[in-house]
Tab-separated table of C-alpha atoms in Angstrom:
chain	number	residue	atom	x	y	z
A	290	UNK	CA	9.993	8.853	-1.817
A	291	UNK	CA	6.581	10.538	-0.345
A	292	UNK	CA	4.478	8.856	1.139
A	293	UNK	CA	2.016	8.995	-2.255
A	294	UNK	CA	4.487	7.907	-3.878
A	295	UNK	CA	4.664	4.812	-1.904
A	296	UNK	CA	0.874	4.156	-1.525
A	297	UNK	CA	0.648	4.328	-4.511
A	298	UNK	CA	3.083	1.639	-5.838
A	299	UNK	CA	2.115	-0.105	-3.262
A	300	UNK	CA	-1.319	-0.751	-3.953
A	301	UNK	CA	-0.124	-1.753	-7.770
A	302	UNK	CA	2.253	-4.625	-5.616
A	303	UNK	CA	-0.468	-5.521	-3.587
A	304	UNK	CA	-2.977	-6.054	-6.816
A	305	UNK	CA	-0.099	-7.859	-8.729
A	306	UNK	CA	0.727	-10.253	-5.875
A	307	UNK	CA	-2.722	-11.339	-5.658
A	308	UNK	CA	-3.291	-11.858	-9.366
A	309	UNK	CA	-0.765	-14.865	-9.083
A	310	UNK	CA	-2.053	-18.170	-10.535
A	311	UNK	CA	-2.122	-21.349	-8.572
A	312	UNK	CA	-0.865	-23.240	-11.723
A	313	UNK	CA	1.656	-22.432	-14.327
A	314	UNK	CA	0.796	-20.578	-17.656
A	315	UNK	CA	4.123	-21.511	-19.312
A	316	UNK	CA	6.528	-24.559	-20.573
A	317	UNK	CA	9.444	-24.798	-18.686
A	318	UNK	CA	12.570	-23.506	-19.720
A	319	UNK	CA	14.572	-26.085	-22.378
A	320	UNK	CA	18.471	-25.654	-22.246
A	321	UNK	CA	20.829	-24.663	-23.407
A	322	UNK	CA	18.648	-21.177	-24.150
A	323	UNK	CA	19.859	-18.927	-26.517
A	324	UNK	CA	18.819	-15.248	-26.619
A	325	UNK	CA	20.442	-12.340	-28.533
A	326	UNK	CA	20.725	-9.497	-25.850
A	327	UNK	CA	21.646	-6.233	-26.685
A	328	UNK	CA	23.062	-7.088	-30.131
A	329	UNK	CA	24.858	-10.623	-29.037
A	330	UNK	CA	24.188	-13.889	-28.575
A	331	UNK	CA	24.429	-15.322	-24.961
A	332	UNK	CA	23.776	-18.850	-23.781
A	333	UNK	CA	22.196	-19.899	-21.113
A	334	UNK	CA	22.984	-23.585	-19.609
A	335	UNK	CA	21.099	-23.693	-16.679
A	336	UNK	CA	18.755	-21.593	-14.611
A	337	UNK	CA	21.114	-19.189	-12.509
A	338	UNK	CA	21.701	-20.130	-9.066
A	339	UNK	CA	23.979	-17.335	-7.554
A	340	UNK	CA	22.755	-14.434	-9.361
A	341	UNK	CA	24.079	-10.078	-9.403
A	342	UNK	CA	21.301	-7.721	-9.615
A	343	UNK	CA	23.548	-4.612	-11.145
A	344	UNK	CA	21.080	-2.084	-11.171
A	345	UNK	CA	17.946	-1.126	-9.270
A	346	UNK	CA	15.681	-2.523	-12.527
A	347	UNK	CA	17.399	-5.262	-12.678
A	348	UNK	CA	17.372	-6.505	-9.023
A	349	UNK	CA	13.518	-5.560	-8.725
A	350	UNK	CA	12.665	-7.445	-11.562
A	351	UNK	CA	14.304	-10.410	-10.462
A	352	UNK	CA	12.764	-10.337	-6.797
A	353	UNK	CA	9.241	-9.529	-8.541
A	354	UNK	CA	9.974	-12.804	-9.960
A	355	UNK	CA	10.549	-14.426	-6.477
A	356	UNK	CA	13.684	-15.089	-7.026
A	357	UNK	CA	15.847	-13.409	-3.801
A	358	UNK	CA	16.685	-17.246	-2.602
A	359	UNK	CA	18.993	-17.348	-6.052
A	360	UNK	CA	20.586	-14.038	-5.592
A	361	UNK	CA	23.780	-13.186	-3.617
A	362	UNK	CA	24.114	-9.474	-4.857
A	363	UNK	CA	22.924	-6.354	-6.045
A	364	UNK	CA	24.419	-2.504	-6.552
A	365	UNK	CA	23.449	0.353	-8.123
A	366	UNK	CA	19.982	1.489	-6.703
A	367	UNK	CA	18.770	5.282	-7.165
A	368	UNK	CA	16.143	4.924	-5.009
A	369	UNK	CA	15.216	2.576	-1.582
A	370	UNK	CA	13.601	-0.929	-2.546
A	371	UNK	CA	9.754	-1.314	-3.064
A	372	UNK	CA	8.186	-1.796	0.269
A	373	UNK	CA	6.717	-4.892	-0.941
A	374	UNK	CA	10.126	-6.277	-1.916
A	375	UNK	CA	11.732	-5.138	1.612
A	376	UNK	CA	11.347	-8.597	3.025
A	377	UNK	CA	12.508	-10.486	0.559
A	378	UNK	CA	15.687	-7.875	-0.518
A	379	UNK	CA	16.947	-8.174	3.336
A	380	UNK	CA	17.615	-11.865	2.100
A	381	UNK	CA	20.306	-10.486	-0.521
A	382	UNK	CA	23.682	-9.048	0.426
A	383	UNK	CA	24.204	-5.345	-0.878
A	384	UNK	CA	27.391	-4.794	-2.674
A	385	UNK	CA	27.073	-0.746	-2.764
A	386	UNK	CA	24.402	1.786	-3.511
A	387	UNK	CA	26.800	3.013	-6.195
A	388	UNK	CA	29.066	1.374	-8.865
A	389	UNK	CA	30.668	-1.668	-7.316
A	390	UNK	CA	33.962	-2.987	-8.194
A	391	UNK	CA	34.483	-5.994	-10.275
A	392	UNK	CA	36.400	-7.653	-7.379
A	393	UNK	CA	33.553	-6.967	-5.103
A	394	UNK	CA	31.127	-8.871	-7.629
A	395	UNK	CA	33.222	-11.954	-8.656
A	396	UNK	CA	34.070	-12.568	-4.342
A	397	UNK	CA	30.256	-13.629	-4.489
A	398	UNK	CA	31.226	-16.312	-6.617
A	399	UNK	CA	28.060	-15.225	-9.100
A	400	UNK	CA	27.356	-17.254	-12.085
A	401	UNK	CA	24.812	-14.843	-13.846
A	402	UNK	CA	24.819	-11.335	-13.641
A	403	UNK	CA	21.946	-8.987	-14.890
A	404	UNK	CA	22.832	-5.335	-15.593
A	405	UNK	CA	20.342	-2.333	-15.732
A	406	UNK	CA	22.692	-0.014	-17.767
A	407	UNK	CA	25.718	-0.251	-20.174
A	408	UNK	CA	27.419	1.768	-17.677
A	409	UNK	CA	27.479	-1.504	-15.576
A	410	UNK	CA	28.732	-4.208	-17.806
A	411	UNK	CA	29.047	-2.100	-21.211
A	412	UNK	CA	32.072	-1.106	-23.637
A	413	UNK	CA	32.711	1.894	-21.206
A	414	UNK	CA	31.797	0.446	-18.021
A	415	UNK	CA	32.655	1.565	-14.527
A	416	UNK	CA	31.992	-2.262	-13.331
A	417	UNK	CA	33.566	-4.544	-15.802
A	418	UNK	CA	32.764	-5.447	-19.272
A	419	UNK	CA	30.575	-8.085	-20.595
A	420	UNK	CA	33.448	-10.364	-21.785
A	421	UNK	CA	35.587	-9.807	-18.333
A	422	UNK	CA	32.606	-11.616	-16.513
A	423	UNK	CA	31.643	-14.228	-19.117
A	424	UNK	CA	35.470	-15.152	-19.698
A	425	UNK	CA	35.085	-16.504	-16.045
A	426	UNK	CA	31.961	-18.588	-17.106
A	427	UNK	CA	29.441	-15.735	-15.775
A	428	UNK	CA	26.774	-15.267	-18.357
A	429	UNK	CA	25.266	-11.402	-18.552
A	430	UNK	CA	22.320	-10.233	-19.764
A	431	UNK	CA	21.348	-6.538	-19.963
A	432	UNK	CA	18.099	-4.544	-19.984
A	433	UNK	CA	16.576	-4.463	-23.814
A	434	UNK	CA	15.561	-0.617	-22.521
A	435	UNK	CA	19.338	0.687	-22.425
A	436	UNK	CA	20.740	-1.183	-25.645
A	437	UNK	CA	20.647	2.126	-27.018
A	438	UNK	CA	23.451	3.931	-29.580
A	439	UNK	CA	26.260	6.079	-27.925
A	440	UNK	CA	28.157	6.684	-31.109
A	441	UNK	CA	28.049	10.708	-31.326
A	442	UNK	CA	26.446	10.853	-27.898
A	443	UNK	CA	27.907	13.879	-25.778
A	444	UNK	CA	27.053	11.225	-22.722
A	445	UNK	CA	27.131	7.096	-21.946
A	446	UNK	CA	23.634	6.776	-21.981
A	447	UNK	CA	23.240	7.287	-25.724
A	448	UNK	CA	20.247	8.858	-27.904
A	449	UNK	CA	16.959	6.922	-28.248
A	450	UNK	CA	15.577	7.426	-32.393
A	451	UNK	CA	11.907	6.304	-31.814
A	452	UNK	CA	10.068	6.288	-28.059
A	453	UNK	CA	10.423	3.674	-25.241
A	454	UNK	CA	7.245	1.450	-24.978
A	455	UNK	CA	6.700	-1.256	-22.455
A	456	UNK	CA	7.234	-3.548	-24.656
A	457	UNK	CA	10.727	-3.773	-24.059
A	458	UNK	CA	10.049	-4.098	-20.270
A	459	UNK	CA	8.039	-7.118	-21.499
A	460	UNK	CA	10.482	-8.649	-23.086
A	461	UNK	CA	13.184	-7.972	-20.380
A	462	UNK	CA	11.038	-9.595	-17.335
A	463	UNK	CA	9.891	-12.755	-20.277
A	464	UNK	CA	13.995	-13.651	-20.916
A	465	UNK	CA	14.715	-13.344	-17.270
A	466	UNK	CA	11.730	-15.263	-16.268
A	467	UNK	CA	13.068	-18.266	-18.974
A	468	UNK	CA	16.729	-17.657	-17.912
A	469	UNK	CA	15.719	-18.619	-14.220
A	470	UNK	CA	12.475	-21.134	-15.533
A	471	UNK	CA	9.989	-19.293	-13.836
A	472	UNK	CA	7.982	-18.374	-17.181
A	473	UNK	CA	4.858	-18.338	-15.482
A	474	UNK	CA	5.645	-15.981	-13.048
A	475	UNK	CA	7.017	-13.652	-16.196
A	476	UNK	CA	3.486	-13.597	-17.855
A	477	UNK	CA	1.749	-13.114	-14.598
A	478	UNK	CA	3.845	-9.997	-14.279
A	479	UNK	CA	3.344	-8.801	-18.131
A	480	UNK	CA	-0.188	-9.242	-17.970
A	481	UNK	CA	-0.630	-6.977	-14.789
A	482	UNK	CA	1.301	-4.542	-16.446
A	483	UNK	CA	-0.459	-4.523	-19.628
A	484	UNK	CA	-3.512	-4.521	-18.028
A	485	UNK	CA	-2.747	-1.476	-15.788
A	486	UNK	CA	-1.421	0.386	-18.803
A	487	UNK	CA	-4.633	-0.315	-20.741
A	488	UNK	CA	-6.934	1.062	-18.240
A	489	UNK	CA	-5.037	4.076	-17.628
A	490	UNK	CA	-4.944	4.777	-21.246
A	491	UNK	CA	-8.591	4.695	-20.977
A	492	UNK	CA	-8.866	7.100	-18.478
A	493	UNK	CA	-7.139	9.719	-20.565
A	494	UNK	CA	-9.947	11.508	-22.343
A	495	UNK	CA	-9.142	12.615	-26.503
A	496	UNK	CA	-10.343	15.880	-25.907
A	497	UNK	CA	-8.164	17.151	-23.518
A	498	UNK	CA	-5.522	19.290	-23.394
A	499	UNK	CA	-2.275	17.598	-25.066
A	500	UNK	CA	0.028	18.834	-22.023
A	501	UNK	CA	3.775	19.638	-22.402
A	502	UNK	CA	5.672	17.803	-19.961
A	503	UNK	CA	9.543	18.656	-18.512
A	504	UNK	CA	10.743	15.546	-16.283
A	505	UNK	CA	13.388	16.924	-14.129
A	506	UNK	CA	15.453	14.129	-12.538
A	507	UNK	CA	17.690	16.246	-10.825
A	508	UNK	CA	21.414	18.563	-10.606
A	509	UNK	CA	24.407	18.997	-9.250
A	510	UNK	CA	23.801	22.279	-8.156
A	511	UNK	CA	20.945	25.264	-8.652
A	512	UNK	CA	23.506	26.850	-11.305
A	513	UNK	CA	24.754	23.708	-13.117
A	514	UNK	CA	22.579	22.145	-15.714
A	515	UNK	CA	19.416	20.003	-15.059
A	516	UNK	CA	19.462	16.351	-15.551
A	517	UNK	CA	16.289	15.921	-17.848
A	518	UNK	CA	14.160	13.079	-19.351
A	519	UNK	CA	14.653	12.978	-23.194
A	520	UNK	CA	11.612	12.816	-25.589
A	521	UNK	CA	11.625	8.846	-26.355
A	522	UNK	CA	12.727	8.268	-23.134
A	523	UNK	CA	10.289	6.576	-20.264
A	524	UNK	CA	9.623	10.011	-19.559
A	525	UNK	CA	7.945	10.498	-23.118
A	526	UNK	CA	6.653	7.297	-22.474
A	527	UNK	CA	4.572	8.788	-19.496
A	528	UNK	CA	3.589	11.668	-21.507
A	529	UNK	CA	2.490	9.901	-24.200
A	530	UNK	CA	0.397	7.279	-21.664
A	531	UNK	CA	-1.362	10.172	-20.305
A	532	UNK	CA	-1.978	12.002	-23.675
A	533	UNK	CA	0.704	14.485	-23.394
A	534	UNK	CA	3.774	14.633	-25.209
A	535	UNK	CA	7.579	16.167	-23.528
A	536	UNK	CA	8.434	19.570	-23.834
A	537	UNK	CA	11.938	18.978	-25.252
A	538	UNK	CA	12.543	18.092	-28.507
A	539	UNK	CA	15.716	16.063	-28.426
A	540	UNK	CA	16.511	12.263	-28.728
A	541	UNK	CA	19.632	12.311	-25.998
A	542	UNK	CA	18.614	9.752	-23.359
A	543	UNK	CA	19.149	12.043	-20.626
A	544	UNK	CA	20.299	15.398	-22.036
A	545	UNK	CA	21.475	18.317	-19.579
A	546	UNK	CA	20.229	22.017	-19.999
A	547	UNK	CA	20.522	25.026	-18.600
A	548	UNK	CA	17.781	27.172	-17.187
A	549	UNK	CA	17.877	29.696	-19.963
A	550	UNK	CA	16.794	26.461	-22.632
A	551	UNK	CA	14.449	25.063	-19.948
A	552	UNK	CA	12.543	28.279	-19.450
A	553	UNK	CA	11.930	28.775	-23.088
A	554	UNK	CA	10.649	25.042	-23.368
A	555	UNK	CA	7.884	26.611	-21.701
A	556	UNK	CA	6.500	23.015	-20.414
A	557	UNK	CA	2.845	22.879	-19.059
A	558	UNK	CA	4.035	20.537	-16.282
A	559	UNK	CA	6.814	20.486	-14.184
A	560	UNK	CA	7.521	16.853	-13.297
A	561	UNK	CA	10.282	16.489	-10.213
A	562	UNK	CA	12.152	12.968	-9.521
A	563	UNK	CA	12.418	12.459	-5.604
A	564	UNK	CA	15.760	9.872	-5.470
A	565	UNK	CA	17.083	8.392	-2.027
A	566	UNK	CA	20.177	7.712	-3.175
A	567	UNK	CA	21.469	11.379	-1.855
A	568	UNK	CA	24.050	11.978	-4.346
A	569	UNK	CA	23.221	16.141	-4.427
A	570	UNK	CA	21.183	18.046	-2.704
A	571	UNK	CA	18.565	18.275	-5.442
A	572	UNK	CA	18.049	14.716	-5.308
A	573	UNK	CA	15.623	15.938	-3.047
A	574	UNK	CA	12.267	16.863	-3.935
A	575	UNK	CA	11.800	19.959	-1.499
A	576	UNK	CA	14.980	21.384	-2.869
A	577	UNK	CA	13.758	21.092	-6.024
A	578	UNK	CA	10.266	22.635	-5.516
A	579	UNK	CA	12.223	25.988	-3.261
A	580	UNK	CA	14.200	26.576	-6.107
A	581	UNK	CA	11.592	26.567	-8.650
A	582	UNK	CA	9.224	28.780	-6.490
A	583	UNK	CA	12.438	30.934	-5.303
A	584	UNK	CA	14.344	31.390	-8.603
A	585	UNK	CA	14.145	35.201	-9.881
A	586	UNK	CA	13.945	33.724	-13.192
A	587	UNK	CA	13.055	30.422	-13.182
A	588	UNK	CA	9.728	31.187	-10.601
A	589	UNK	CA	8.084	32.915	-13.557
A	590	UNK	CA	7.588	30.351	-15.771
A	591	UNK	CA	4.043	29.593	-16.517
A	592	UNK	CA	4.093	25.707	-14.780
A	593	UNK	CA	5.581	27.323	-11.713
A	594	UNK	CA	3.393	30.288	-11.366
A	595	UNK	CA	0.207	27.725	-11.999
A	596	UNK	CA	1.782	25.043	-9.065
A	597	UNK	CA	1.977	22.602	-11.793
A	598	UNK	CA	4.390	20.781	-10.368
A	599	UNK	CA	4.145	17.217	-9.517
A	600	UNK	CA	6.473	14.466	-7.470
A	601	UNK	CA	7.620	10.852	-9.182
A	602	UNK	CA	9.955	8.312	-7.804
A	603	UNK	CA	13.016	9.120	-9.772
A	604	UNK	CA	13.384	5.486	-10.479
A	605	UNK	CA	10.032	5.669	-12.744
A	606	UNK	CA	12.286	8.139	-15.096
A	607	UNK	CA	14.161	5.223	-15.985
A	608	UNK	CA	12.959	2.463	-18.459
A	609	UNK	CA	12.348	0.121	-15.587
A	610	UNK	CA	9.810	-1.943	-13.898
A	611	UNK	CA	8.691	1.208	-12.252
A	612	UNK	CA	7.599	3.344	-14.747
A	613	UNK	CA	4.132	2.394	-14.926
A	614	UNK	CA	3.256	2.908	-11.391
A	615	UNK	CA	5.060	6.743	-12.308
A	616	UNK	CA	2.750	7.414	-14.849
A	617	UNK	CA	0.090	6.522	-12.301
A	618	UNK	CA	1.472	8.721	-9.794
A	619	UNK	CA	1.451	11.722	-12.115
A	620	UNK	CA	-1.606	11.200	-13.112
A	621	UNK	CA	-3.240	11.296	-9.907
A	622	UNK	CA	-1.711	14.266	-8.998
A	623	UNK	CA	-2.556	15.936	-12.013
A	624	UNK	CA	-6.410	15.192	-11.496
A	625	UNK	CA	-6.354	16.625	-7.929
A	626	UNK	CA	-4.585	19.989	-9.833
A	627	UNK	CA	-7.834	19.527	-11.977
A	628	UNK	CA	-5.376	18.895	-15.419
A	629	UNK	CA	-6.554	15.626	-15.964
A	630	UNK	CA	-10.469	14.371	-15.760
């Protein structure tokens, strides 16, 4: 992550920690809770007290909540924890950066687990499915954002019919904040959020340019195809917040391209994901940017020959708690590039 990037986020922390309230703006929690996740109905019994963070939403939601003292695991991050969070994620024992196994989650004797993905406790997962965990008494819950339909998808992460709002990040940090009876912290959280989104809405003048944005999270290699934000993704989330729409026109989550198809998207705006997790070399941002700008082909499209080309956590690509403090991001660079007032 640059160090923008992480000034940036950080100064959204910093401004959310401080708006906490010295009282609480919600009821407590009344069990048994019942929520339909995802499709199914899961009850609750009692707030979690060993909880899984599977996923790098997941486990920053639940330490945004202050929760770190009630979990004993997490796996699955993309990208290094907020700064903010540092502290308090040093408290909670790291099962893998990558999938973990099932054994490795049930020797922490968990009795919630919280996924980010369907790839983590879904029909298909790598991890375990979300009866293998609550046949051993371990209720799930999974991230309203990824609930999406994989039937005729060429990939796991499904196709997305309408586009991603916040809203569903709402809801997600609301039923965690009930599952655990920390309500109030939950609506501190949404109200930040909204409030952020709201004034950078604002910001976005009618009259400009309606940009064409390509989010490029990242590849394998320079010749394989591109990893790429979908159009109702959080990617067309970001493009919509900032009065833009994306450049491709397809409803696949995450669909891959080649160059050929990416060059004749003809996007205004290049937008790169920078990822720690070093899975390929273009998880890095500077390997993305040289072969842009080095490409015989690829180095003449219009974005690259302007330097339109901006950097995002690659975590904000998701549908997660960070993809507010992306748009941000990409907005600020765009109004030092002088695309965005």
């Amino acid at each position: 992550m640059t160090t923008h990037t992480s000034a940036l986020i950080a100064a959204g922390l910093l401004a959310l920690a401080g708006a906490l309230p010295t009282k609480a703006l919600a009821e407590p929690t009344s069990y048994p809770l019942t929520i339909d996740n995802c499709g199914r109905t899961v009850t609750y019994a009692k707030a979690p007290q060993r909880a899984v963070g599977l996923g790098q939403n997941s486990a920053e939601i639940m330490l945004a909540l202050g929760l770190e003292e009630r979990m004993v695991g997490t796996a699955f991050w993309p990208s290094k924890v907020l700064d903010e969070f540092a502290e308090a994620n040093a408290k909670v024992k790291l099962l893998s950066t990558e999938f973990p196994s099932f054994e490795s989650v049930l020797a922490e004797r968990p009795d919630f687990v919280a996924a980010a993905l369907p790839s983590l406790v879904g029909p298909n997962s790598k991890v375990a499915k979300r009866d293998d965990f609550e046949n051993l008494g371990i209720a799930t819950y999974l991230s309203p954002s990824t609930c999406l339909d994989a039937s005729g998808a060429k990939d796991v992460y499904g196709s997305r019919a309408t586009l991603w709002t916040s809203e569903l990040l709402y809801k997600e940090i609301d039923e965690l904040s009930r599952i655990f009876d920390v309500a109030d912290r939950g609506q501190k959280l949404i109200a930040d959020f909204k409030a952020r989104e709201a004034e950078l809405r604002a910001k976005v003048s009618t009259g400009e340019r309606k940009l064409k944005y390509l989010f490029w999270f990242s590849s394998p290699t320079p010749s394989a195809d591109a990893y790429l934000g979908g159009k109702n993704g959080a990617s067309g989330f970001i493009a919509n917040l900032l009065g833009g729409a994306n450049a491709l026109d397809t409803e696949a989550e995450w669909p891959t391209l080649g160059w050929e198809a990416i060059i004749a998207a003809d996007p205004d705006v290049i937008v790169i994901a920078s990822l720690d997790r070093n899975r390929w070399e273009l998880d890095k941002p500077e390997a993305k940017i040289k072969f842009l700008t080095t490409d015989p082909a690829v180095s003449q499209m219009r974005a690259v020959r302007d330097k339109a080309i901006v950097v995002m956590d690659g975590q904000a690509m998701n549908p997660t708690l960070r993809t507010v403090y992306g748009a941000e991001e990409v907005a600020a660079q765009l109004r030092s590039l002088g695309y965005l007032k």
